[in-house]
């Protein structure tokens, strides 16, 4: 089934064709139990993101934005409701199917980057290709071209501890795009960048994802950043407060 979903989104690759992943959330509830307390992080959230659409997600700290991305990526499971990727319920997938789908089809830019400390900048950027078993000689030219584009060619052998926050963030963005996924999930992808670098990276992200027809769900606190989206939702206390198409 996984193969069908993955190949469905790959089939349509081609000029002017959408290869993005359609995402649908159906009445999602996510609650955490802390002692006797029940904390509701997402409360009855329904949402559809069309293939190739760029959705911006805003909302106060603690409103459930990262929880929503984690559930879509299958990194966590909803307490109630279902999530559909390309029309298929991911709750019916086995863990290894989900892992494989995530590895091939999802590019995740985490709020805290999650770079691997023992890998160099270029190895971190190439991680999805490394994990797919590609030899260094196959990925190195492509990764170096990317590093150059984001002004980090002279940092390729640095380890994450030797990089600034903004530099780590740029590596994390390359890592999310390098394997040409069909869905990008980005949690504050420009939070640590100065406005000029942030704008450059966003422009690049939008250009690449529009070219390939990739679906993007991007969390941000910055209305200027949210303006890059085709659509915007605002969250409050685990619910979608407002949604707007652009
Ligand atoms: N593992 C967990 N256990 C218990 N509560 C959690 C857990 N993860 C998140 N929460 C709670 O769920 C709510 C939503 O968290 P979430 O991380 O989704 O917020 P957010 O909108 O991403 O906030 P921020 O803008 O600060 O990143 C918060 O109140 C948080 O404390
Ligand atoms: Mg968050």
PDB file of C-alpha atoms and ligand atoms in Angstrom:
ATOM      1  CA  UNK A   1       0.000   0.000   0.000  1.00  0.00           C
ATOM      2  CA  UNK A   2       2.862   2.277   0.866  1.00  0.00           C
ATOM      3  CA  UNK A   3       4.373   1.696  -2.550  1.00  0.00           C
ATOM      4  CA  UNK A   4       1.071   2.688  -4.130  1.00  0.00           C
ATOM      5  CA  UNK A   5       0.988   5.930  -2.194  1.00  0.00           C
ATOM      6  CA  UNK A   6       4.637   6.742  -2.888  1.00  0.00           C
ATOM      7  CA  UNK A   7       4.427   5.862  -6.569  1.00  0.00           C
ATOM      8  CA  UNK A   8       1.147   7.728  -6.961  1.00  0.00           C
ATOM      9  CA  UNK A   9       2.890  10.917  -5.961  1.00  0.00           C
ATOM     10  CA  UNK A  10       5.960  10.095  -8.063  1.00  0.00           C
ATOM     11  CA  UNK A  11       3.929   9.152 -11.158  1.00  0.00           C
ATOM     12  CA  UNK A  12       2.749  12.657 -11.673  1.00  0.00           C
ATOM     13  CA  UNK A  13       6.254  14.142 -11.724  1.00  0.00           C
ATOM     14  CA  UNK A  14       6.747  16.074 -14.867  1.00  0.00           C
ATOM     15  CA  UNK A  15       6.505  19.525 -16.266  1.00  0.00           C
ATOM     16  CA  UNK A  16       3.657  21.518 -14.795  1.00  0.00           C
ATOM     17  CA  UNK A  17       2.391  18.471 -12.986  1.00  0.00           C
ATOM     18  CA  UNK A  18       1.734  18.326  -9.303  1.00  0.00           C
ATOM     19  CA  UNK A  19       3.645  15.661  -7.393  1.00  0.00           C
ATOM     20  CA  UNK A  20       2.715  16.946  -3.963  1.00  0.00           C
ATOM     21  CA  UNK A  21       1.079  14.930  -1.256  1.00  0.00           C
ATOM     22  CA  UNK A  22      -2.521  15.708  -0.310  1.00  0.00           C
ATOM     23  CA  UNK A  23      -2.972  15.962   3.450  1.00  0.00           C
ATOM     24  CA  UNK A  24      -6.290  15.610   5.265  1.00  0.00           C
ATOM     25  CA  UNK A  25      -6.973  15.704   8.979  1.00  0.00           C
ATOM     26  CA  UNK A  26     -10.360  14.436  10.093  1.00  0.00           C
ATOM     27  CA  UNK A  27     -11.532  15.517  13.546  1.00  0.00           C
ATOM     28  CA  UNK A  28      -8.155  15.148  15.186  1.00  0.00           C
ATOM     29  CA  UNK A  29      -7.861  15.237  18.944  1.00  0.00           C
ATOM     30  CA  UNK A  30      -4.549  14.924  20.758  1.00  0.00           C
ATOM     31  CA  UNK A  31      -4.428  14.832  24.517  1.00  0.00           C
ATOM     32  CA  UNK A  32      -1.603  14.256  26.943  1.00  0.00           C
ATOM     33  CA  UNK A  33      -2.064  12.843  30.410  1.00  0.00           C
ATOM     34  CA  UNK A  34       0.064  14.450  33.092  1.00  0.00           C
ATOM     35  CA  UNK A  35      -0.716  12.898  36.469  1.00  0.00           C
ATOM     36  CA  UNK A  36      -4.441  13.458  36.923  1.00  0.00           C
ATOM     37  CA  UNK A  37      -4.547  16.311  34.429  1.00  0.00           C
ATOM     38  CA  UNK A  38      -5.615  15.928  30.812  1.00  0.00           C
ATOM     39  CA  UNK A  39      -3.978  18.426  28.518  1.00  0.00           C
ATOM     40  CA  UNK A  40      -5.728  18.836  25.173  1.00  0.00           C
ATOM     41  CA  UNK A  41      -3.122  19.921  22.588  1.00  0.00           C
ATOM     42  CA  UNK A  42      -5.440  19.540  19.558  1.00  0.00           C
ATOM     43  CA  UNK A  43      -9.193  19.683  19.817  1.00  0.00           C
ATOM     44  CA  UNK A  44     -11.303  18.479  16.896  1.00  0.00           C
ATOM     45  CA  UNK A  45      -9.055  19.769  14.121  1.00  0.00           C
ATOM     46  CA  UNK A  46     -10.157  19.092  10.535  1.00  0.00           C
ATOM     47  CA  UNK A  47      -8.130  20.365   7.641  1.00  0.00           C
ATOM     48  CA  UNK A  48      -7.393  19.666   3.998  1.00  0.00           C
ATOM     49  CA  UNK A  49      -4.224  20.727   2.218  1.00  0.00           C
ATOM     50  CA  UNK A  50      -4.348  20.122  -1.512  1.00  0.00           C
ATOM     51  CA  UNK A  51      -1.407  18.620  -3.383  1.00  0.00           C
ATOM     52  CA  UNK A  52       1.021  21.416  -4.223  1.00  0.00           C
ATOM     53  CA  UNK A  53      -0.528  23.878  -1.782  1.00  0.00           C
ATOM     54  CA  UNK A  54       1.630  25.967   0.584  1.00  0.00           C
ATOM     55  CA  UNK A  55      -0.181  26.354   3.913  1.00  0.00           C
ATOM     56  CA  UNK A  56       1.081  28.715   6.595  1.00  0.00           C
ATOM     57  CA  UNK A  57       0.141  28.002  10.224  1.00  0.00           C
ATOM     58  CA  UNK A  58       0.186  30.746  12.837  1.00  0.00           C
ATOM     59  CA  UNK A  59      -0.901  30.933  16.457  1.00  0.00           C
ATOM     60  CA  UNK A  60       0.353  31.689  19.958  1.00  0.00           C
ATOM     61  CA  UNK A  61       2.951  29.552  21.705  1.00  0.00           C
ATOM     62  CA  UNK A  62       1.333  26.349  22.979  1.00  0.00           C
ATOM     63  CA  UNK A  63      -1.606  26.498  20.528  1.00  0.00           C
ATOM     64  CA  UNK A  64      -0.765  23.085  19.020  1.00  0.00           C
ATOM     65  CA  UNK A  65       1.223  23.932  15.857  1.00  0.00           C
ATOM     66  CA  UNK A  66       4.170  21.555  16.402  1.00  0.00           C
ATOM     67  CA  UNK A  67       1.792  18.849  17.628  1.00  0.00           C
ATOM     68  CA  UNK A  68      -0.100  19.127  14.336  1.00  0.00           C
ATOM     69  CA  UNK A  69       3.097  18.759  12.251  1.00  0.00           C
ATOM     70  CA  UNK A  70       4.293  15.788  14.337  1.00  0.00           C
ATOM     71  CA  UNK A  71       0.987  13.982  13.797  1.00  0.00           C
ATOM     72  CA  UNK A  72       1.034  14.591  10.029  1.00  0.00           C
ATOM     73  CA  UNK A  73       4.594  13.206   9.915  1.00  0.00           C
ATOM     74  CA  UNK A  74       3.437  10.140  11.859  1.00  0.00           C
ATOM     75  CA  UNK A  75       5.986  10.913  14.588  1.00  0.00           C
ATOM     76  CA  UNK A  76       3.144  10.797  17.074  1.00  0.00           C
ATOM     77  CA  UNK A  77      -0.366   9.313  16.969  1.00  0.00           C
ATOM     78  CA  UNK A  78      -3.666  11.163  17.451  1.00  0.00           C
ATOM     79  CA  UNK A  79      -5.844  10.250  20.450  1.00  0.00           C
ATOM     80  CA  UNK A  80      -8.884  10.410  18.146  1.00  0.00           C
ATOM     81  CA  UNK A  81      -9.553  11.068  14.481  1.00  0.00           C
ATOM     82  CA  UNK A  82      -7.621  10.107  11.404  1.00  0.00           C
ATOM     83  CA  UNK A  83      -4.989  11.520   9.071  1.00  0.00           C
ATOM     84  CA  UNK A  84      -5.014  10.788   5.344  1.00  0.00           C
ATOM     85  CA  UNK A  85      -1.999  11.175   3.060  1.00  0.00           C
ATOM     86  CA  UNK A  86      -2.937  10.962  -0.613  1.00  0.00           C
ATOM     87  CA  UNK A  87      -6.314   9.678   0.521  1.00  0.00           C
ATOM     88  CA  UNK A  88      -4.971   6.813   2.624  1.00  0.00           C
ATOM     89  CA  UNK A  89      -5.442   6.578   6.358  1.00  0.00           C
ATOM     90  CA  UNK A  90      -2.011   6.454   7.993  1.00  0.00           C
ATOM     91  CA  UNK A  91      -3.443   4.816  11.112  1.00  0.00           C
ATOM     92  CA  UNK A  92      -3.709   1.604   9.067  1.00  0.00           C
ATOM     93  CA  UNK A  93      -0.016   1.669   8.121  1.00  0.00           C
ATOM     94  CA  UNK A  94       2.540  -0.406   9.969  1.00  0.00           C
ATOM     95  CA  UNK A  95       5.372   1.462  11.704  1.00  0.00           C
ATOM     96  CA  UNK A  96       7.930   0.440   9.083  1.00  0.00           C
ATOM     97  CA  UNK A  97       5.638   1.582   6.235  1.00  0.00           C
ATOM     98  CA  UNK A  98       5.285   4.947   7.897  1.00  0.00           C
ATOM     99  CA  UNK A  99       9.045   5.190   8.470  1.00  0.00           C
ATOM    100  CA  UNK A 100       9.743   4.409   4.828  1.00  0.00           C
ATOM    101  CA  UNK A 101       7.128   6.884   3.599  1.00  0.00           C
ATOM    102  CA  UNK A 102       8.546   9.562   5.900  1.00  0.00           C
ATOM    103  CA  UNK A 103      12.090   8.900   4.701  1.00  0.00           C
ATOM    104  CA  UNK A 104      11.183   9.092   1.016  1.00  0.00           C
ATOM    105  CA  UNK A 105       8.306  11.505   0.826  1.00  0.00           C
ATOM    106  CA  UNK A 106       8.567  13.930   3.757  1.00  0.00           C
ATOM    107  CA  UNK A 107      11.092  16.683   4.392  1.00  0.00           C
ATOM    108  CA  UNK A 108      10.849  17.845   8.000  1.00  0.00           C
ATOM    109  CA  UNK A 109      12.416  21.106   9.202  1.00  0.00           C
ATOM    110  CA  UNK A 110      12.222  20.803  12.989  1.00  0.00           C
ATOM    111  CA  UNK A 111      11.845  23.729  15.355  1.00  0.00           C
ATOM    112  CA  UNK A 112      15.158  22.719  16.974  1.00  0.00           C
ATOM    113  CA  UNK A 113      16.839  21.579  13.708  1.00  0.00           C
ATOM    114  CA  UNK A 114      17.719  18.068  15.036  1.00  0.00           C
ATOM    115  CA  UNK A 115      21.050  17.931  13.232  1.00  0.00           C
ATOM    116  CA  UNK A 116      23.131  14.865  14.072  1.00  0.00           C
ATOM    117  CA  UNK A 117      26.072  16.077  16.199  1.00  0.00           C
ATOM    118  CA  UNK A 118      28.543  13.453  14.949  1.00  0.00           C
ATOM    119  CA  UNK A 119      27.964  14.225  11.253  1.00  0.00           C
ATOM    120  CA  UNK A 120      29.521  17.165   9.408  1.00  0.00           C
ATOM    121  CA  UNK A 121      27.417  19.951   7.859  1.00  0.00           C
ATOM    122  CA  UNK A 122      27.541  18.334   4.397  1.00  0.00           C
ATOM    123  CA  UNK A 123      26.685  14.878   5.779  1.00  0.00           C
ATOM    124  CA  UNK A 124      23.763  16.334   7.732  1.00  0.00           C
ATOM    125  CA  UNK A 125      22.542  18.123   4.592  1.00  0.00           C
ATOM    126  CA  UNK A 126      22.820  14.850   2.636  1.00  0.00           C
ATOM    127  CA  UNK A 127      21.205  12.704   5.361  1.00  0.00           C
ATOM    128  CA  UNK A 128      18.162  11.458   3.368  1.00  0.00           C
ATOM    129  CA  UNK A 129      20.505  10.394   0.539  1.00  0.00           C
ATOM    130  CA  UNK A 130      22.995   8.853   2.992  1.00  0.00           C
ATOM    131  CA  UNK A 131      20.150   6.869   4.540  1.00  0.00           C
ATOM    132  CA  UNK A 132      19.034   5.743   1.097  1.00  0.00           C
ATOM    133  CA  UNK A 133      22.533   4.261   0.699  1.00  0.00           C
ATOM    134  CA  UNK A 134      23.868   6.703  -1.888  1.00  0.00           C
ATOM    135  CA  UNK A 135      27.693   6.856  -1.901  1.00  0.00           C
ATOM    136  CA  UNK A 136      29.404  10.153  -1.124  1.00  0.00           C
ATOM    137  CA  UNK A 137      30.504  10.549  -4.761  1.00  0.00           C
ATOM    138  CA  UNK A 138      26.821  10.490  -5.855  1.00  0.00           C
ATOM    139  CA  UNK A 139      25.553  13.169  -3.482  1.00  0.00           C
ATOM    140  CA  UNK A 140      28.588  15.389  -2.915  1.00  0.00           C
ATOM    141  CA  UNK A 141      28.341  17.631  -6.037  1.00  0.00           C
ATOM    142  CA  UNK A 142      24.634  18.285  -5.449  1.00  0.00           C
ATOM    143  CA  UNK A 143      25.080  19.004  -1.741  1.00  0.00           C
ATOM    144  CA  UNK A 144      28.041  21.272  -2.377  1.00  0.00           C
ATOM    145  CA  UNK A 145      26.048  23.247  -4.961  1.00  0.00           C
ATOM    146  CA  UNK A 146      23.336  23.761  -2.343  1.00  0.00           C
ATOM    147  CA  UNK A 147      25.817  24.756   0.357  1.00  0.00           C
ATOM    148  CA  UNK A 148      27.272  27.305  -2.021  1.00  0.00           C
ATOM    149  CA  UNK A 149      23.844  28.726  -2.796  1.00  0.00           C
ATOM    150  CA  UNK A 150      23.154  29.354   0.885  1.00  0.00           C
ATOM    151  CA  UNK A 151      26.648  30.729   1.551  1.00  0.00           C
ATOM    152  CA  UNK A 152      27.929  27.765   3.556  1.00  0.00           C
ATOM    153  CA  UNK A 153      30.456  26.156   1.208  1.00  0.00           C
ATOM    154  CA  UNK A 154      33.266  26.958   3.665  1.00  0.00           C
ATOM    155  CA  UNK A 155      31.377  25.291   6.524  1.00  0.00           C
ATOM    156  CA  UNK A 156      30.882  21.904   4.895  1.00  0.00           C
ATOM    157  CA  UNK A 157      33.240  20.065   7.258  1.00  0.00           C
ATOM    158  CA  UNK A 158      32.012  21.788  10.406  1.00  0.00           C
ATOM    159  CA  UNK A 159      30.031  19.816  12.982  1.00  0.00           C
ATOM    160  CA  UNK A 160      26.730  21.249  14.285  1.00  0.00           C
ATOM    161  CA  UNK A 161      28.409  22.407  17.537  1.00  0.00           C
ATOM    162  CA  UNK A 162      30.718  24.542  15.368  1.00  0.00           C
ATOM    163  CA  UNK A 163      27.834  26.252  13.518  1.00  0.00           C
ATOM    164  CA  UNK A 164      25.649  29.214  14.480  1.00  0.00           C
ATOM    165  CA  UNK A 165      21.874  28.776  14.920  1.00  0.00           C
ATOM    166  CA  UNK A 166      21.155  30.351  11.529  1.00  0.00           C
ATOM    167  CA  UNK A 167      23.776  28.174   9.826  1.00  0.00           C
ATOM    168  CA  UNK A 168      22.268  25.019  11.383  1.00  0.00           C
ATOM    169  CA  UNK A 169      18.861  26.153  10.201  1.00  0.00           C
ATOM    170  CA  UNK A 170      20.085  26.523   6.604  1.00  0.00           C
ATOM    171  CA  UNK A 171      21.564  22.995   6.741  1.00  0.00           C
ATOM    172  CA  UNK A 172      18.238  21.697   8.101  1.00  0.00           C
ATOM    173  CA  UNK A 173      16.395  23.340   5.184  1.00  0.00           C
ATOM    174  CA  UNK A 174      18.712  21.715   2.610  1.00  0.00           C
ATOM    175  CA  UNK A 175      18.279  18.347   4.375  1.00  0.00           C
ATOM    176  CA  UNK A 176      14.499  18.679   4.068  1.00  0.00           C
ATOM    177  CA  UNK A 177      14.629  19.361   0.316  1.00  0.00           C
ATOM    178  CA  UNK A 178      17.581  17.327  -0.964  1.00  0.00           C
ATOM    179  CA  UNK A 179      15.651  14.095  -1.666  1.00  0.00           C
ATOM    180  CA  UNK A 180      12.798  15.974  -3.395  1.00  0.00           C
ATOM    181  CA  UNK A 181      10.028  14.886  -1.049  1.00  0.00           C
ATOM    182  CA  UNK A 182       6.336  15.356  -1.874  1.00  0.00           C
ATOM    183  CA  UNK A 183       5.548  16.998   1.479  1.00  0.00           C
ATOM    184  CA  UNK A 184       7.568  19.557   3.434  1.00  0.00           C
ATOM    185  CA  UNK A 185       6.694  20.097   7.087  1.00  0.00           C
ATOM    186  CA  UNK A 186       8.493  23.156   8.396  1.00  0.00           C
ATOM    187  CA  UNK A 187       8.396  24.355  12.003  1.00  0.00           C
ATOM    188  CA  UNK A 188       9.595  27.975  12.186  1.00  0.00           C
ATOM    189  CA  UNK A 189      12.110  27.416   9.351  1.00  0.00           C
ATOM    190  CA  UNK A 190      13.372  30.996   9.449  1.00  0.00           C
ATOM    191  CA  UNK A 191      13.128  31.722  13.177  1.00  0.00           C
ATOM    192  CA  UNK A 192      16.904  31.886  13.626  1.00  0.00           C
ATOM    193  CA  UNK A 193      17.757  33.707  10.414  1.00  0.00           C
ATOM    194  CA  UNK A 194      18.246  37.429   9.951  1.00  0.00           C
ATOM    195  CA  UNK A 195      15.507  38.928   7.785  1.00  0.00           C
ATOM    196  CA  UNK A 196      17.629  39.031   4.610  1.00  0.00           C
ATOM    197  CA  UNK A 197      18.838  35.414   4.848  1.00  0.00           C
ATOM    198  CA  UNK A 198      15.367  34.317   5.972  1.00  0.00           C
ATOM    199  CA  UNK A 199      13.757  35.918   2.942  1.00  0.00           C
ATOM    200  CA  UNK A 200      16.337  34.349   0.628  1.00  0.00           C
ATOM    201  CA  UNK A 201      15.722  30.881   2.076  1.00  0.00           C
ATOM    202  CA  UNK A 202      11.938  31.296   1.896  1.00  0.00           C
ATOM    203  CA  UNK A 203      12.140  32.462  -1.680  1.00  0.00           C
ATOM    204  CA  UNK A 204      14.251  29.386  -2.489  1.00  0.00           C
ATOM    205  CA  UNK A 205      11.882  27.101  -0.590  1.00  0.00           C
ATOM    206  CA  UNK A 206       8.871  28.493  -2.431  1.00  0.00           C
ATOM    207  CA  UNK A 207      10.604  28.389  -5.822  1.00  0.00           C
ATOM    208  CA  UNK A 208      11.652  24.743  -5.405  1.00  0.00           C
ATOM    209  CA  UNK A 209       8.390  23.548  -3.950  1.00  0.00           C
ATOM    210  CA  UNK A 210       6.335  25.349  -6.641  1.00  0.00           C
ATOM    211  CA  UNK A 211       8.595  23.953  -9.363  1.00  0.00           C
ATOM    212  CA  UNK A 212       8.103  20.428  -8.121  1.00  0.00           C
ATOM    213  CA  UNK A 213       4.526  20.955  -6.972  1.00  0.00           C
ATOM    214  CA  UNK A 214       5.464  19.934  -3.443  1.00  0.00           C
ATOM    215  CA  UNK A 215       2.935  20.421  -0.633  1.00  0.00           C
ATOM    216  CA  UNK A 216       4.217  22.603   2.218  1.00  0.00           C
ATOM    217  CA  UNK A 217       2.862  23.083   5.733  1.00  0.00           C
ATOM    218  CA  UNK A 218       4.865  25.795   7.462  1.00  0.00           C
ATOM    219  CA  UNK A 219       4.555  27.056  11.019  1.00  0.00           C
ATOM    220  CA  UNK A 220       5.632  30.625  11.694  1.00  0.00           C
ATOM    221  CA  UNK A 221       5.142  33.441  14.176  1.00  0.00           C
ATOM    222  CA  UNK A 222       5.963  36.043  11.540  1.00  0.00           C
ATOM    223  CA  UNK A 223       3.092  37.438   9.397  1.00  0.00           C
ATOM    224  CA  UNK A 224       5.614  38.445   6.682  1.00  0.00           C
ATOM    225  CA  UNK A 225       6.750  34.813   6.472  1.00  0.00           C
ATOM    226  CA  UNK A 226       3.141  33.559   6.518  1.00  0.00           C
ATOM    227  CA  UNK A 227       2.468  35.781   3.489  1.00  0.00           C
ATOM    228  CA  UNK A 228       4.519  33.305   1.398  1.00  0.00           C
ATOM    229  CA  UNK A 229       1.727  30.744   1.840  1.00  0.00           C
ATOM    230  CA  UNK A 230      -1.191  30.205  -0.569  1.00  0.00           C
ATOM    231  CA  UNK A 231      -3.409  29.779   2.468  1.00  0.00           C
ATOM    232  CA  UNK A 232      -3.193  30.544   6.173  1.00  0.00           C
ATOM    233  CA  UNK A 233      -4.705  29.012   9.295  1.00  0.00           C
ATOM    234  CA  UNK A 234      -4.484  30.522  12.755  1.00  0.00           C
ATOM    235  CA  UNK A 235      -4.615  28.238  15.774  1.00  0.00           C
ATOM    236  CA  UNK A 236      -5.733  28.963  19.295  1.00  0.00           C
ATOM    237  CA  UNK A 237      -5.915  26.547  22.232  1.00  0.00           C
ATOM    238  CA  UNK A 238      -5.697  23.486  20.000  1.00  0.00           C
ATOM    239  CA  UNK A 239      -8.335  24.609  17.514  1.00  0.00           C
ATOM    240  CA  UNK A 240      -8.299  26.276  14.127  1.00  0.00           C
ATOM    241  CA  UNK A 241      -9.506  29.770  14.892  1.00  0.00           C
ATOM    242  CA  UNK A 242      -9.445  31.163  11.418  1.00  0.00           C
ATOM    243  CA  UNK A 243      -8.518  30.181   7.883  1.00  0.00           C
ATOM    244  CA  UNK A 244      -7.941  32.280   4.812  1.00  0.00           C
ATOM    245  CA  UNK A 245      -7.010  31.613   1.210  1.00  0.00           C
ATOM    246  CA  UNK A 246      -4.787  34.133  -0.545  1.00  0.00           C
TER     247      UNK A 246
HETATM  248  N1  LIG B   1       4.758  15.434  25.156  1.00  0.00           N
HETATM  249  C1  LIG B   1       3.928  16.290  25.747  1.00  0.00           C
HETATM  250  N2  LIG B   1       3.380  16.046  26.937  1.00  0.00           N
HETATM  251  C2  LIG B   1       2.522  16.897  27.516  1.00  0.00           C
HETATM  252  N3  LIG B   1       2.137  18.067  26.974  1.00  0.00           N
HETATM  253  C3  LIG B   1       2.660  18.375  25.763  1.00  0.00           C
HETATM  254  C4  LIG B   1       3.572  17.522  25.078  1.00  0.00           C
HETATM  255  N4  LIG B   1       3.912  18.107  23.893  1.00  0.00           N
HETATM  256  C5  LIG B   1       3.242  19.270  23.840  1.00  0.00           C
HETATM  257  N5  LIG B   1       2.485  19.437  24.962  1.00  0.00           N
HETATM  258  C6  LIG B   1       1.596  20.573  25.259  1.00  0.00           C
HETATM  259  O1  LIG B   1       0.705  20.713  24.159  1.00  0.00           O
HETATM  260  C7  LIG B   1       0.462  22.081  23.864  1.00  0.00           C
HETATM  261  C8  LIG B   1       0.785  22.329  22.394  1.00  0.00           C
HETATM  262  O2  LIG B   1       2.189  22.208  22.200  1.00  0.00           O
HETATM  263  P1  LIG B   1       2.890  22.543  20.827  1.00  0.00           P
HETATM  264  O3  LIG B   1       4.320  22.149  20.965  1.00  0.00           O
HETATM  265  O4  LIG B   1       2.104  21.903  19.742  1.00  0.00           O
HETATM  266  O5  LIG B   1       2.729  24.123  20.746  1.00  0.00           O
HETATM  267  P2  LIG B   1       3.204  25.153  19.621  1.00  0.00           P
HETATM  268  O6  LIG B   1       1.990  25.810  19.067  1.00  0.00           O
HETATM  269  O7  LIG B   1       4.109  24.456  18.667  1.00  0.00           O
HETATM  270  O8  LIG B   1       4.034  26.229  20.476  1.00  0.00           O
HETATM  271  P3  LIG B   1       5.394  27.046  20.118  1.00  0.00           P
HETATM  272  O9  LIG B   1       4.956  28.180  19.236  1.00  0.00           O
HETATM  273  O10 LIG B   1       5.844  27.516  21.459  1.00  0.00           O
HETATM  274  O11 LIG B   1       6.361  26.127  19.488  1.00  0.00           O
HETATM  275  C9  LIG B   1       1.314  22.876  24.828  1.00  0.00           C
HETATM  276  O12 LIG B   1       0.513  23.347  25.871  1.00  0.00           O
HETATM  277  C10 LIG B   1       2.352  21.894  25.352  1.00  0.00           C
HETATM  278  O13 LIG B   1       2.726  22.184  26.659  1.00  0.00           O
HETATM  279 MG1  LIG B   2       6.174  24.593  18.286  1.00  0.00          MG
END
